[in-house]
Coordinates of C-alpha atoms in Angstrom, one line a residue:
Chain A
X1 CA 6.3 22.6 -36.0
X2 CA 7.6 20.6 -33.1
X3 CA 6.8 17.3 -32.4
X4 CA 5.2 16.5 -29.4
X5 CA 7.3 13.3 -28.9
X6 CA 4.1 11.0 -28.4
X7 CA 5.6 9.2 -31.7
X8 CA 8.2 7.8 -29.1
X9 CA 5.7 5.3 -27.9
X10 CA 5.4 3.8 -31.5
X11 CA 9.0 3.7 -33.0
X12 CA 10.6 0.7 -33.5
X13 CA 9.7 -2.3 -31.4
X14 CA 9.3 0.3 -28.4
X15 CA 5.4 -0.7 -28.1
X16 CA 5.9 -4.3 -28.1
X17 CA 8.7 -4.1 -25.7
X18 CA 7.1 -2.4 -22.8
X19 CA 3.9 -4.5 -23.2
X20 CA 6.4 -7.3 -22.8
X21 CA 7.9 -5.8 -19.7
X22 CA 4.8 -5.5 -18.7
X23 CA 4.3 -9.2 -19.1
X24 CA 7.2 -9.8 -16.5
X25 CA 5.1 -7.4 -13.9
X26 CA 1.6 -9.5 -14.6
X27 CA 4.0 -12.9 -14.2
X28 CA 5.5 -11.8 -11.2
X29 CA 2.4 -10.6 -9.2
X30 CA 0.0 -13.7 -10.1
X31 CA 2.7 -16.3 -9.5
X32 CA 2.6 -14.7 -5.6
X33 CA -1.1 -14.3 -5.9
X34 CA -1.4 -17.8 -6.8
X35 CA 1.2 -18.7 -3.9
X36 CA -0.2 -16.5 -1.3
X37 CA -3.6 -17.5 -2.2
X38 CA -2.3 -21.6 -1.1
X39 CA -0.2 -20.9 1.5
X40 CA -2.3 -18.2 2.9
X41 CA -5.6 -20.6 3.2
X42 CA -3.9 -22.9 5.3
X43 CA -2.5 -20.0 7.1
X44 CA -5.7 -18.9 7.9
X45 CA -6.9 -22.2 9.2
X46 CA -4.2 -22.5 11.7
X47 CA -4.8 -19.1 12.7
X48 CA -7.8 -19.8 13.8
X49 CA -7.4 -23.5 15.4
X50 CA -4.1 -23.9 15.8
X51 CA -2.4 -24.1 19.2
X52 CA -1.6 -20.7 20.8
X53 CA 1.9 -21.1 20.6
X54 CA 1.4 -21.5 16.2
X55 CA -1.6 -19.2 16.2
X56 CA 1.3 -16.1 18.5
X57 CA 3.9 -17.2 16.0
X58 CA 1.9 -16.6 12.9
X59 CA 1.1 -13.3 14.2
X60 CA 4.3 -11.8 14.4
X61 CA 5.2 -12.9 11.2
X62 CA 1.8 -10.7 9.6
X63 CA 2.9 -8.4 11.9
X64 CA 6.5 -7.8 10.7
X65 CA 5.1 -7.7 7.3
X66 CA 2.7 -5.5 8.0
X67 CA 5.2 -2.6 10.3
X68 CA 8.9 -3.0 7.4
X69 CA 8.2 -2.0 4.1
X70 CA 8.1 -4.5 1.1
X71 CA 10.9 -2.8 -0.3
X72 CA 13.1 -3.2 2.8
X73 CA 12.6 -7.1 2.6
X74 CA 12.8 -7.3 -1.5
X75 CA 16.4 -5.0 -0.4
X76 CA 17.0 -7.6 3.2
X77 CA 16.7 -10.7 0.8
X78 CA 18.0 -9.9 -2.2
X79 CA 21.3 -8.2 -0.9
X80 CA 21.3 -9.4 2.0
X81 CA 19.9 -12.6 2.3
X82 CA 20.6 -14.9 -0.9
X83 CA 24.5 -13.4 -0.9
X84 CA 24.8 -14.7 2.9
X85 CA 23.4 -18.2 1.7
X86 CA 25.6 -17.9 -1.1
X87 CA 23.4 -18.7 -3.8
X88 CA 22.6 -17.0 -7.1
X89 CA 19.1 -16.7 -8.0
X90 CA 17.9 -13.9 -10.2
X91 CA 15.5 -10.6 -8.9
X92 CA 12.3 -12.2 -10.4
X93 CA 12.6 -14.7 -8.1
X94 CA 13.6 -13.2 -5.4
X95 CA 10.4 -10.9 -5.9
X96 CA 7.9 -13.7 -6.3
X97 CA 9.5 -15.2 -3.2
X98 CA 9.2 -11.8 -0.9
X99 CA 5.7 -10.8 -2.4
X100 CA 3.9 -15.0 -1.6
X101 CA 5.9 -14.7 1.5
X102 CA 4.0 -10.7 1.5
X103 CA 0.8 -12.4 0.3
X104 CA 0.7 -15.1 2.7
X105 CA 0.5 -13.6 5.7
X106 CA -2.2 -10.5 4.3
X107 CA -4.4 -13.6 2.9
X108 CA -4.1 -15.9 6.6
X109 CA -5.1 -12.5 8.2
X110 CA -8.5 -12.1 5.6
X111 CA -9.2 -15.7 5.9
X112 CA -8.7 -16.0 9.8
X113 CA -11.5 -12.6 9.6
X114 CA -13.5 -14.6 7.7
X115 CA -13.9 -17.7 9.9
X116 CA -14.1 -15.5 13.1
X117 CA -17.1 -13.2 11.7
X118 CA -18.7 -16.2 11.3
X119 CA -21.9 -17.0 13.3
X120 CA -20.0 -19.1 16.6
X121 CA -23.6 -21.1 16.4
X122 CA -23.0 -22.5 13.0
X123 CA -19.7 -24.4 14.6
X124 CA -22.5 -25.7 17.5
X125 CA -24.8 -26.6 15.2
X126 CA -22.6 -28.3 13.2
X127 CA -20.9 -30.4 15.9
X128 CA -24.6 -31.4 17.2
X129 CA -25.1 -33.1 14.0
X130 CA -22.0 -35.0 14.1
X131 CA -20.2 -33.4 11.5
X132 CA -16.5 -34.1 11.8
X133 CA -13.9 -31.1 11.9
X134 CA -13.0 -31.7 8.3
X135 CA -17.3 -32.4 7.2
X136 CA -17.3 -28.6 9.2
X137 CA -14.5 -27.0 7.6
X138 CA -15.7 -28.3 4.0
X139 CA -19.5 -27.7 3.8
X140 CA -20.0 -25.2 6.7
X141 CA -17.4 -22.7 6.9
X142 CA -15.0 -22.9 4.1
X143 CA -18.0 -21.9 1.6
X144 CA -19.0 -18.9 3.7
X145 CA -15.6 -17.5 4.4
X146 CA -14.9 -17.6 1.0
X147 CA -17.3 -15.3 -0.3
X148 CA -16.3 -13.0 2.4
X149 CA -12.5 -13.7 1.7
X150 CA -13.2 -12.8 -2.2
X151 CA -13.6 -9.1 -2.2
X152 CA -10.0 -8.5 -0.1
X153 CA -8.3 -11.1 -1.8
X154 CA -9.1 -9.0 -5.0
X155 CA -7.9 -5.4 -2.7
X156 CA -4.9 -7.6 -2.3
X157 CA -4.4 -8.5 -5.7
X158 CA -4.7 -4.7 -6.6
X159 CA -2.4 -3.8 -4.2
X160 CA 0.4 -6.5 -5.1
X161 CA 0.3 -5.6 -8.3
X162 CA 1.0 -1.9 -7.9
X163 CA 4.0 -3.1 -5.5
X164 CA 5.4 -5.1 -8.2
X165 CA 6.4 -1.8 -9.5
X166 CA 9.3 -1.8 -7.4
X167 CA 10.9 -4.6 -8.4
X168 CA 12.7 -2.5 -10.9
X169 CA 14.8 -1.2 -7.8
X170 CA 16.6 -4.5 -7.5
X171 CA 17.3 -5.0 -11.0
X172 CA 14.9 -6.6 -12.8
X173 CA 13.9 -5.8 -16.4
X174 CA 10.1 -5.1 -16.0
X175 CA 8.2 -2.4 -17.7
X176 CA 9.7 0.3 -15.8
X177 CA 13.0 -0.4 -16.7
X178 CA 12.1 -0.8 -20.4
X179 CA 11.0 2.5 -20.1
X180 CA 13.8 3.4 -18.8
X181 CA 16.0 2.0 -21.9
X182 CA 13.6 3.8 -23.8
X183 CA 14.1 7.2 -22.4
X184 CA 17.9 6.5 -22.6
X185 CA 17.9 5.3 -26.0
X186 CA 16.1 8.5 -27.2
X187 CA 17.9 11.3 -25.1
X188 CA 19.0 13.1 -28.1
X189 CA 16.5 12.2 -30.8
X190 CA 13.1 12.5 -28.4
X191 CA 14.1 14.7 -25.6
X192 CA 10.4 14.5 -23.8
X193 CA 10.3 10.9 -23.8
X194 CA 9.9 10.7 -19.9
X195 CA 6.9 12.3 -20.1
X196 CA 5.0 9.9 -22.5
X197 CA 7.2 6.7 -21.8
X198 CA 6.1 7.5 -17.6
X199 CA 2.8 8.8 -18.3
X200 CA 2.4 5.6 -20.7
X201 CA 3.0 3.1 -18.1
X202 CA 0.9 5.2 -15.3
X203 CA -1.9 4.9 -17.9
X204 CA -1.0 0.6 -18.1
X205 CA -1.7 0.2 -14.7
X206 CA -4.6 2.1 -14.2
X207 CA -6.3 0.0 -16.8
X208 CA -5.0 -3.3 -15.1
X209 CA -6.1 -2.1 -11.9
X210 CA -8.9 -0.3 -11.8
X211 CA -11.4 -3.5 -13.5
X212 CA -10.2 -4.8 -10.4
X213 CA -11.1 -2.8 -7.6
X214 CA -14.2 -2.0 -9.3
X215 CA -15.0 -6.2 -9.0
X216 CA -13.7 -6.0 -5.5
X217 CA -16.6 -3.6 -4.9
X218 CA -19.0 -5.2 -6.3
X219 CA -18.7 -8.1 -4.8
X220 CA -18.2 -6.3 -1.2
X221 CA -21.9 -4.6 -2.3
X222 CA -23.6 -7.7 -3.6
X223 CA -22.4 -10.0 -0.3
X224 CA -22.4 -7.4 2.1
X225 CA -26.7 -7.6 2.1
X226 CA -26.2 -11.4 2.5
Chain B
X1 CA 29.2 -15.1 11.5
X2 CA 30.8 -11.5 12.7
X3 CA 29.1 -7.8 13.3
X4 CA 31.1 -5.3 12.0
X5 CA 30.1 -2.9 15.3
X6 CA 32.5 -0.5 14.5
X7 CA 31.2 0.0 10.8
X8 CA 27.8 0.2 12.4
X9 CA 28.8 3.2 15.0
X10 CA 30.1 4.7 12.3
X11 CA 27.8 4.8 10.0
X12 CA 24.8 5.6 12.9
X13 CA 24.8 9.7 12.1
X14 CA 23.8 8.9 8.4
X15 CA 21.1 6.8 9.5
X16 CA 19.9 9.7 12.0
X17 CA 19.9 12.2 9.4
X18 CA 18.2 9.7 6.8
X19 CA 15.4 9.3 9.5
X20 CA 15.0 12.7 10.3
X21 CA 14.2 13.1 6.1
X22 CA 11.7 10.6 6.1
X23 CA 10.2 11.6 9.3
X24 CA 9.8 14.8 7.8
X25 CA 8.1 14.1 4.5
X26 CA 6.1 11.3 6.1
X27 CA 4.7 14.4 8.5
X28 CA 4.3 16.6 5.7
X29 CA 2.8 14.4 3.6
X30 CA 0.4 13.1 5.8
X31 CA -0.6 16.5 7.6
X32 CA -1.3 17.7 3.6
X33 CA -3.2 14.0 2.6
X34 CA -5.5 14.6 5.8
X35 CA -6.4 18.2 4.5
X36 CA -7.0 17.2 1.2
X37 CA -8.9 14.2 2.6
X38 CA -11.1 16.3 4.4
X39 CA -11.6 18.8 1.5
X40 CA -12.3 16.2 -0.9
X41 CA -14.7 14.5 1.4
X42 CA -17.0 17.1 2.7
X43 CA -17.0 18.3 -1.2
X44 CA -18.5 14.5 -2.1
X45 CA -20.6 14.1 1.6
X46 CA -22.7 17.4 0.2
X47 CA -22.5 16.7 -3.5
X48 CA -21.1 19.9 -4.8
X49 CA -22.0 19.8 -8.0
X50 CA -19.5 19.9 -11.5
X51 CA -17.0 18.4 -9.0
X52 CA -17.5 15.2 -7.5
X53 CA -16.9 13.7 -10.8
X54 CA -13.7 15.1 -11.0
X55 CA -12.8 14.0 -7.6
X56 CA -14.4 10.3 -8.1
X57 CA -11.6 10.2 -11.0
X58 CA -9.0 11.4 -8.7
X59 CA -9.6 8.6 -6.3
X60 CA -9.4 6.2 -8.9
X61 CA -6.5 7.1 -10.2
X62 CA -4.3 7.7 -7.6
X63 CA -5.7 4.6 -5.9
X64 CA -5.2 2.2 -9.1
X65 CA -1.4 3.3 -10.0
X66 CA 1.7 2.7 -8.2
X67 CA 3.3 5.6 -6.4
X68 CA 6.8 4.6 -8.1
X69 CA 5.2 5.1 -11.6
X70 CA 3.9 8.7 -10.1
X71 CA 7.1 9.9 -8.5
X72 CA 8.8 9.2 -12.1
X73 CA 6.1 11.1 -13.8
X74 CA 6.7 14.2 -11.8
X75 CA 10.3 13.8 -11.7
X76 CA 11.5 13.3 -15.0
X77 CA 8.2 13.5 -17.1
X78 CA 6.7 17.0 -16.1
X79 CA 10.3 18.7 -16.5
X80 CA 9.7 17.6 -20.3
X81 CA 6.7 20.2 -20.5
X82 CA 8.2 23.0 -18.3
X83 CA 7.3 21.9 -14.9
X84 CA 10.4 21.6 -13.0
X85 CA 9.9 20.3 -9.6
X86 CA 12.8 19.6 -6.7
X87 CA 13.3 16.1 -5.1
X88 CA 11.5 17.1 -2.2
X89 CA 8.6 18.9 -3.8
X90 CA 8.1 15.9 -6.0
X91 CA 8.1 13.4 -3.3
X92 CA 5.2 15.4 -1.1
X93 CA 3.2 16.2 -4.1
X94 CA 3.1 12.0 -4.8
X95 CA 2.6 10.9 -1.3
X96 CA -0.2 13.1 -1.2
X97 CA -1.4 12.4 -4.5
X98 CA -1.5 9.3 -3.2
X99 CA -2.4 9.6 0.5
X100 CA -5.3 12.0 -0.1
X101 CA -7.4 9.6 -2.0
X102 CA -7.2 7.2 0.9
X103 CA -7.7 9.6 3.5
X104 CA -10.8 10.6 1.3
X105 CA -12.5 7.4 1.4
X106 CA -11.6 7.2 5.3
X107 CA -13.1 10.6 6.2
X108 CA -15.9 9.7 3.9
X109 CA -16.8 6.7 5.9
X110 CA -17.1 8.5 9.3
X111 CA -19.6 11.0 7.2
X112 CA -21.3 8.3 6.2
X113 CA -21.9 6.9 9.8
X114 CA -23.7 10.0 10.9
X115 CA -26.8 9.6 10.6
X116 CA -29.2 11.9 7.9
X117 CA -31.8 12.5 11.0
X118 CA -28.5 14.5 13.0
X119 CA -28.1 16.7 9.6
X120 CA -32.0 17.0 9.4
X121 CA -32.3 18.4 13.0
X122 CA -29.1 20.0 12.8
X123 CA -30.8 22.3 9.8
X124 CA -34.1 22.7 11.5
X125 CA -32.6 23.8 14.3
X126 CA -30.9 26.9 12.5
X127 CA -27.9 25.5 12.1
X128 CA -25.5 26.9 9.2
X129 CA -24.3 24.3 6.8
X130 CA -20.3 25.6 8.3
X131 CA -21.9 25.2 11.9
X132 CA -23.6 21.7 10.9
X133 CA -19.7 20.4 9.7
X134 CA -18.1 22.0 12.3
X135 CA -20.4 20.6 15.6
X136 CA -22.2 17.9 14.1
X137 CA -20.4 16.3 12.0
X138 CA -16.8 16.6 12.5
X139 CA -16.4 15.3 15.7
X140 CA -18.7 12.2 15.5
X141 CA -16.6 11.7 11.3
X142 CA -13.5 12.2 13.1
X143 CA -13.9 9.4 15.8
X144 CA -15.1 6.5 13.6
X145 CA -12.8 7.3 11.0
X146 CA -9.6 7.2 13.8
X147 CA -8.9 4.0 12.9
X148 CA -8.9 3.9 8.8
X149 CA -6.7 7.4 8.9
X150 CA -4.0 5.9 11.7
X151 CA -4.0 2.9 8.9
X152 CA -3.4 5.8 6.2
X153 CA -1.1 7.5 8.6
X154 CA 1.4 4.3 8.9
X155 CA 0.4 3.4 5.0
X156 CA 2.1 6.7 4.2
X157 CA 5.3 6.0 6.3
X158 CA 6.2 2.8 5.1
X159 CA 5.3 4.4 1.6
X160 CA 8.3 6.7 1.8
X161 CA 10.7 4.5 1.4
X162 CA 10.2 4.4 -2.8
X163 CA 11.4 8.2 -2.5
X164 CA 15.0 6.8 -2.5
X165 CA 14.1 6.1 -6.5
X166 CA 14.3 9.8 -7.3
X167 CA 17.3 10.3 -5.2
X168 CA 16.4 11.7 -2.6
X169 CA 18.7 10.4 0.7
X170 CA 16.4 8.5 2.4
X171 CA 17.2 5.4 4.6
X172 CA 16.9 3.1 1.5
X173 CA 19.6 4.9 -0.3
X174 CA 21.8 5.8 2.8
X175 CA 22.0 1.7 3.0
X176 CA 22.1 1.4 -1.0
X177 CA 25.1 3.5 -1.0
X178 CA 26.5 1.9 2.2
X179 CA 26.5 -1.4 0.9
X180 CA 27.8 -0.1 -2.5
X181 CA 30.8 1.7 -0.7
X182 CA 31.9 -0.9 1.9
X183 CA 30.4 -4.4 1.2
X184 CA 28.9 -4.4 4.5
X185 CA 25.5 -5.7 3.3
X186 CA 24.4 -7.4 6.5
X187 CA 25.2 -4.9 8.5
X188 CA 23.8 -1.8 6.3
X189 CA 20.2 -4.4 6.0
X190 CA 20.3 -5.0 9.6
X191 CA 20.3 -1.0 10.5
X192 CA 17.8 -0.3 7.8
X193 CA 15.6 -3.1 9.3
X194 CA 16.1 -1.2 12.8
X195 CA 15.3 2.1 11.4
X196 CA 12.1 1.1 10.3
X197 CA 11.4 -0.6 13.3
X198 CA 12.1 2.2 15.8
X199 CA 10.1 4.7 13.5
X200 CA 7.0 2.5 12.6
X201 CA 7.0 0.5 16.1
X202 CA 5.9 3.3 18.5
X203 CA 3.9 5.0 16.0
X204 CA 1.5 1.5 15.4
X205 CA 1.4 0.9 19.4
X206 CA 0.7 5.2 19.6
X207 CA -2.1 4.9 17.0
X208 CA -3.7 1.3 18.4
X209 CA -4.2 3.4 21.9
X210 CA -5.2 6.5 20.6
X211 CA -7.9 4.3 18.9
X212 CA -8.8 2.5 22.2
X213 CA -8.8 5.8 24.1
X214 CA -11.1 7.3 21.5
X215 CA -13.5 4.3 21.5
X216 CA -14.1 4.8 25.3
X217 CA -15.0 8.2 24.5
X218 CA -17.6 7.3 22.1
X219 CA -18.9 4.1 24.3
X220 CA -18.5 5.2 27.8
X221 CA -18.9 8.6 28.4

């Protein structure tokens, strides 16, 4: 009888090496969550107090995030950009830099949503008692907005992660590259590797994923009552 | 530091065509999403039974996977069990494997917006359950959902650009090989960066006014 070629999956170090790829995908997309997360708070606040000027400027930046593909700027900095600068860095990095950069701006845009959709008479209130900006920001508004932050940040997460799939097209060696090898290796010996080695990984994500978008909408159900 | 203009002229027809390719499968992918969308939606609105299971999976998993991992799957994976597909067959079937779940859940929210008293008088009235979708429905869905399938619509567009991975000549690869050929990395970017612009720029300001036109209709007629 032919073999279906699921044994593929097993031989060798073949399992552990594509979980460890898929260690360098989780790495890559919680480092920028984690940065995006930081830099996109503050973002955020500036969006919604800064001077015009910062708050226009901030815009276009979301804005040319949001209209050229991620893979366009992982392609504009890593061929383009660090080779003009002349320095070496390697495409992990390059990755985590585009995806925060990525990140930043999609998390300034939830958090500045956040702040606006809240009540404007909270802010009044506030300022009647004689709360500073800061006593405002910390026990009035930062605690609302970030329940209401929560369940996009965790859409965002979601999405990042899936995107980190393309980092394989600037070289690095993820989990779709491993598969790759994989394949390669066993052209001869386990002609229908693509099909499990592919259908494998589609299966990884999905189980990463979907725990998360399931939270995100639970937590969009529970606080959207509130 | 120095343009290359001439290298740029030059190499302005393979940028054309390399537009005109993912002009083409972003419309046919999204014209296909936005019919399976609507299917897929009226099929969960009225609960057809044994289904909406099946199509609750769908959503999930096209929504929680990455469309590179899917392209790959139907490229080089179903060929393995006797499923050959062409470049261009492959890369419609992913986009709208992955844009029909998300025009799914938009339609769905316009559905959801009409209220269950229009669907009640809309039956006691004598209307058919065709002629209920068709004149109750539909046209109130279609206007609060504008603005989730425009996202979709641009979503889709800017998803295209992975289709270079099966190797298909899209503007990602037409700059790949440009910069592989004649070094001319800044210059190969700085049209791909154009590209994009000139395709996604009018097609976001189109969409935003569309949406403000439609709004009118709904608040100020």
């Amino acid at each position: 009888m032919q073999s279906l070629g699921v044994e593929v999956l097993f031989e060798g170090s073949n399992f552990e090496r594509l979980l460890g790829g898929l260690g360098v995908t989780i790495t890559i997309a919680f480092s920028s969550i984690i940065f995006s997360t930081l830099s996109g708070g503050i973002m955020g606040l500036l969006r919604t107090s800064a001077p015009a000027i910062i708050r226009l400027l901030l815009r276009v930046y979301l804005e040319m995030f949001r209209i050229i593909p991620i893979l366009v700027w992982l392609w504009v900095v890593h061929f383009g950009l660090t080779p003009a600068l002349q320095i070496e860095v390697s495409g992990e990095f390059t990755s985590i830099v585009v995806f925060s950069l990525w990140g930043a701006a999609e998390v300034g845009d939830l958090v500045r949503g956040a702040l606006e959709s809240l009540p404007r008479h909270q802010v009044e209130t506030g300022k009647a008692l004689g709360f500073s900006y800061m006593q405002l920001y910390r026990y009035i508004l930062i605690p609302q907005a970030v329940r209401r932050v929560l369940p996009g940040m965790i859409n965002l997460a979601t999405r990042m992660i899936k995107t980190t799939s393309l980092v394989v097209l600037i070289g690095v060696i993820e989990v779709v590259k491993i598969g790759q090898q994989i394949i390669e290796i066993g052209v001869i010996k386990a002609p229908n590797a693509s099909f499990w080695v592919y259908g494998f990984i589609f299966i990884l994500y999905f189980i990463i994923c979907y725990p998360l978008s399931r939270l995100a909408k639970k937590y969009e159900l529970k606080w959207h009552s509130l | 530091m120095q343009l290359d203009f001439d290298f740029m002229k030059r190499s302005l027809p393979l940028y054309y065509e390399a537009m005109c390719l993912t002009l083409q499968l972003a419309g046919l992918s999204i014209v296909c999403s936005l019919f399976v969308g609507l299917i897929l939606s009226i099929a969960l609105h009225f609960k057809w039974k044994g289904i909406s299971l099946i199509i609750q999976a769908y959503i999930e998993l096209s929504r929680n996977t990455p469309l590179l991992v899917q392209l790959y799957f139907l490229y080089y994976g179903l060929p393995k069990i006797g499923l050959p597909l062409s470049e261009m067959s492959c890369a419609i079937i992913g986009l709208t494997f992955l844009g029909g779940s998300y025009m799914t859940e938009a339609f769905r929210s316009g559905f959801e917006s009409v209220g269950r008293i229009q669907l009640e008088s809309g039956l006691s009235i004598g209307l058919s359950r065709a002629q209920l979708i068709r004149h109750v429905i539909l046209p109130q869905a279609f206007s609060t959902s504008i603005p989730s399938l425009s996202a979709n619509a641009i979503f889709l567009l800017k998803e295209t650009s992975i289709v270079g991975a099966i190797s298909l000549m899209d503007l990602m690869n037409v700059a790949k090989d440009l910069i592989g050929m004649e070094y001319k990395s800044t210059e190969a970017l700085l049209l791909l960066v154009l590209a994009y612009l000139i395709l996604l720029l009018p097609l976001s300001m189109g969409l935003t006014w569309l949406e403000r036109r439609i709004r009118f209709a709904e608040f100020g007629r």
